[in-house]
Each structure stands twice: as C-alpha cells, then as structure tokens.
XYZ file of C-alpha atoms in Angstrom:
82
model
C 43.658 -23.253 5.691
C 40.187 -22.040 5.998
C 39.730 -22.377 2.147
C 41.404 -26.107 1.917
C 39.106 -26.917 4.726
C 35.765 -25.200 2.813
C 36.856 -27.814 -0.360
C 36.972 -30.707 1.440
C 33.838 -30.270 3.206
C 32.271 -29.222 -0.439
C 33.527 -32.489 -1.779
C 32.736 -34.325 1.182
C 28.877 -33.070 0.962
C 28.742 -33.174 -2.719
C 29.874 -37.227 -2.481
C 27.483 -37.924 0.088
C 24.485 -36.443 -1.915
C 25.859 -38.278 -4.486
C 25.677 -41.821 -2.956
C 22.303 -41.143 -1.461
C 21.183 -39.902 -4.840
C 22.014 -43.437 -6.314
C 20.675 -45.449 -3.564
C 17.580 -43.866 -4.143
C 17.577 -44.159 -8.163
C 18.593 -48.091 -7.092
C 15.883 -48.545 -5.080
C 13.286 -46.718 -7.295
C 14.258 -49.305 -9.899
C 14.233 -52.280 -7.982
C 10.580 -51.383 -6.696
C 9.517 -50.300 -10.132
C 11.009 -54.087 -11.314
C 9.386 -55.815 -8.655
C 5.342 -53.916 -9.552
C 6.258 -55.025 -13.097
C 7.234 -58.505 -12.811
C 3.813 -58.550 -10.178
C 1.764 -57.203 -12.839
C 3.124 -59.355 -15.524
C 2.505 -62.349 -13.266
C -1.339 -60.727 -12.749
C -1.933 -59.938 -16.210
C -0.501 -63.778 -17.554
C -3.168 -65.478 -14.921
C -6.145 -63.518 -15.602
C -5.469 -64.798 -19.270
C -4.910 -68.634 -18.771
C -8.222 -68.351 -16.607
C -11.019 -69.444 -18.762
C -13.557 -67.226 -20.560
C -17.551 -67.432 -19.349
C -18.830 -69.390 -22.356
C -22.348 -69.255 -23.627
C -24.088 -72.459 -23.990
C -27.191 -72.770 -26.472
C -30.367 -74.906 -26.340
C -31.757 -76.653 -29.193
C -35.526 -76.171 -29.919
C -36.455 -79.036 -32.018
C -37.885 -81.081 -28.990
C -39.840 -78.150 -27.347
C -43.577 -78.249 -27.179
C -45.211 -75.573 -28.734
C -46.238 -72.843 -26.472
C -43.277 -73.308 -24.623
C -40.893 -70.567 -23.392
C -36.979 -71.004 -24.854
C -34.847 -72.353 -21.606
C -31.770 -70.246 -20.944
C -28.354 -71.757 -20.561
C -24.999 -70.017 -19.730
C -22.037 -70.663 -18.362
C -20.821 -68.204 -15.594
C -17.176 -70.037 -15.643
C -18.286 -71.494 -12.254
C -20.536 -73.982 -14.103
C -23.930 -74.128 -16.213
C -26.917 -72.585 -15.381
C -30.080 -73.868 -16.497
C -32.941 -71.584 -16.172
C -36.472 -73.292 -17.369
C-alpha cells in the first residue's frame, strides 16, 4: 500500500511540474510575441518618419565679400543662418 501510494504521489508531482512547466513556456512566448510585434511596430515608424534633409544655397546672387548662408533642415523645418 505504501508503495501504490509513493506512485501516485510521484505521478501526481511529476504532472503538476509538468503543467506549471508549460504555463510558463506559454507565457514566455506570449511575452516574447508581444516585445516583438512592439518592436516591429517601433522599428516600421521610425522608418516612415522623414529623414533631416540638407537644403543648399545658390551663390550666383551673393555680393562679393560675402560669407556663404547656411541652410538645413532639422526635420522640424528650415533653418536659415545668415
């Protein structure tokens, strides 16, 4: 009886490590889908935001002596620095 009993318990513990072991690998995977869909999501928006463009000033109406004015754009708009 003692043995029968000593099996059962055995089984009982293995199938309960068993279940938790699963819930955990279920939950692992869920959070590991969830970062990967949030980083997917990140990575698409940083590339459909636009790129800071350099502008470029034409010097055939400058006086001579005259310094080059600098133009950029910082992606919030131009800059104009004379």
């Amino acid at each position: 009886m003692q043995r029968i009993r000593s099996v059962v318990f055995t089984v009982f513990t293995m199938l309960v490590a068993g279940a938790t072991f699963l819930f955990a690998a279920s939950v692992g995977l869920a959070i590991a889908g969830i970062v990967a869909v949030l980083m997917l999501g990140s990575m698409l928006a940083a590339k459909l935001q636009p790129a800071p463009v350099r502008a470029t000033a034409r010097n055939d109406r400058r006086a001579p002596g005259q310094r080059e004015p600098r133009i950029w754009n910082d992606g919030r708009g131009t800059i104009i620095d004379l």
